[in-house]
Short mmCIF file of C-alpha atoms in Angstrom, two decimals:
data_model
loop_
_atom_site.label_atom_id
_atom_site.label_comp_id
_atom_site.label_asym_id
_atom_site.label_seq_id
_atom_site.Cartn_x
_atom_site.Cartn_y
_atom_site.Cartn_z
CA GLN A 9 18.47 19.19 18.73
CA VAL A 10 16.45 18.75 21.89
CA GLN A 11 14.75 21.56 23.74
CA VAL A 12 13.34 21.48 27.28
CA VAL A 13 11.17 24.48 28.09
CA GLU A 14 9.48 25.18 31.42
CA SER A 15 6.56 27.50 32.02
CA GLY A 16 4.10 28.39 34.76
CA GLY A 17 6.27 29.92 37.46
CA GLY A 18 5.43 33.16 39.20
CA LEU A 19 4.43 34.84 42.44
CA VAL A 20 1.80 33.26 44.67
CA GLN A 21 0.61 33.82 48.21
CA PRO A 22 1.22 31.21 50.93
CA GLY A 23 -1.41 28.48 50.70
CA GLY A 24 -1.88 29.09 47.00
CA SER A 25 -1.29 26.87 43.98
CA LEU A 26 0.76 26.89 40.81
CA ARG A 27 1.10 24.46 37.94
CA LEU A 28 4.41 24.10 36.16
CA SER A 29 4.69 22.63 32.69
CA CYS A 30 7.72 21.33 30.83
CA ALA A 31 7.61 20.56 27.13
CA THR A 32 10.36 18.53 25.48
CA SER A 33 10.74 18.83 21.72
CA GLY A 34 13.13 18.05 18.92
CA SER A 35 14.56 14.87 17.46
CA ILE A 36 13.69 12.44 20.26
CA PHE A 37 13.66 8.68 20.05
CA ARG A 38 12.40 7.93 23.55
CA ILE A 39 11.94 9.70 26.89
CA TYR A 40 12.50 7.77 30.09
CA LYS A 41 12.42 9.57 33.43
CA MET A 42 11.19 13.16 33.67
CA GLY A 43 11.48 15.23 36.77
CA TRP A 44 11.45 18.51 38.59
CA TYR A 45 14.30 19.84 40.67
CA ARG A 46 14.70 23.10 42.54
CA GLN A 47 17.57 25.25 43.62
CA PHE A 48 17.68 27.68 46.52
CA PRO A 49 20.20 30.54 46.54
CA LYS A 50 23.72 29.25 47.23
CA LYS A 51 22.46 25.68 47.55
CA GLU A 52 22.77 22.53 45.48
CA ARG A 53 19.95 21.61 43.12
CA GLU A 54 17.63 19.11 44.81
CA LEU A 55 15.04 16.63 43.67
CA VAL A 56 11.39 17.63 43.95
CA ALA A 57 9.64 14.84 42.06
CA VAL A 58 10.31 12.38 39.26
CA ILE A 59 8.04 10.24 37.11
CA ASN A 60 9.05 7.23 35.07
CA ARG A 61 7.70 6.32 31.68
CA ASN A 62 5.34 3.79 33.27
CA GLY A 63 3.90 6.47 35.57
CA SER A 64 5.63 5.48 38.80
CA THR A 65 6.63 8.49 40.89
CA ASN A 66 8.97 9.57 43.65
CA TYR A 67 8.74 12.73 45.75
CA ALA A 68 10.93 14.63 48.15
CA ASP A 69 9.59 14.31 51.70
CA SER A 70 9.14 18.07 51.92
CA VAL A 71 6.54 18.10 49.13
CA LYS A 72 4.69 14.82 49.65
CA GLY A 73 0.96 15.39 49.89
CA ARG A 74 1.21 18.88 48.41
CA PHE A 75 2.80 18.43 44.97
CA THR A 76 1.73 16.08 42.20
CA ILE A 77 3.81 15.18 39.17
CA SER A 78 2.22 13.87 35.99
CA ARG A 79 3.16 13.42 32.35
CA ASP A 80 1.61 13.21 28.92
CA ASN A 81 3.76 10.85 26.86
CA ALA A 82 1.98 11.80 23.64
CA LYS A 83 2.99 15.43 24.16
CA ASN A 84 6.41 14.74 25.72
CA THR A 85 5.32 16.99 28.56
CA VAL A 86 5.61 16.78 32.33
CA TYR A 87 3.62 18.79 34.85
CA LEU A 88 4.01 19.71 38.50
CA GLN A 89 0.87 20.71 40.36
CA MET A 90 1.90 22.56 43.51
CA ASN A 91 -0.71 23.11 46.21
CA SER A 92 -0.53 24.52 49.73
CA LEU A 93 2.60 26.42 48.80
CA LYS A 94 4.87 27.69 51.55
CA PRO A 95 7.46 30.47 51.56
CA GLU A 96 10.17 27.80 51.84
CA ASP A 97 9.10 26.48 48.42
CA THR A 98 10.52 29.65 46.89
CA ALA A 99 13.23 28.59 44.45
CA VAL A 100 14.12 28.23 40.81
CA TYR A 101 12.48 25.08 39.48
CA TYR A 102 14.19 23.09 36.75
CA CYS A 103 12.82 20.38 34.49
CA ASN A 104 14.95 17.36 33.64
CA ALA A 105 14.42 14.79 30.91
CA ASP A 106 16.32 11.51 30.65
CA LEU A 107 16.01 10.61 27.01
CA ILE A 108 17.48 9.16 23.84
CA PRO A 109 17.70 11.70 21.02
CA SER A 110 18.09 10.90 17.34
CA ASP A 111 21.77 9.96 17.70
CA TYR A 112 20.69 7.12 20.05
CA VAL A 113 22.96 8.25 22.88
CA ARG A 114 21.04 8.47 26.15
CA ARG A 115 21.52 11.81 27.96
CA ASN A 116 20.03 14.13 30.56
CA TYR A 117 18.63 17.45 29.39
CA TRP A 118 17.78 20.46 31.56
CA GLY A 119 15.44 23.36 31.05
CA GLN A 120 16.41 26.96 31.71
CA GLY A 121 14.51 27.13 35.00
CA THR A 122 11.44 29.01 36.16
CA GLN A 123 11.19 31.13 39.30
CA VAL A 124 8.57 30.28 41.90
CA THR A 125 8.10 32.84 44.67
CA VAL A 126 5.74 32.25 47.58
CA SER A 127 5.18 35.44 49.50
CA SER A 128 2.42 37.59 50.93
#
């Protein structure tokens, strides 16, 4: 079985920073793309940032220059450093991993989500 577990969410004041972590564990053959998505109330889940196995990245325009995604392939972990946070960044943040588990069938796996609230 594969598990995707996020951590690091919470309450922060506008202008502050948070660092999200997402650890992937279990019977994994290879991890390809890893990413962060967020969902606002009554809205579709949207892309925040993704990082490929080779380290190439892609960001939503709304977070460029403020958020940085990184990964540690040895630990099967992806991070999201969020700086200069704004109230409109308030959402549930989800981790996604595109990987091949031990049955060699490539799938997408999602974490349970972590709440980020930006408020004074």
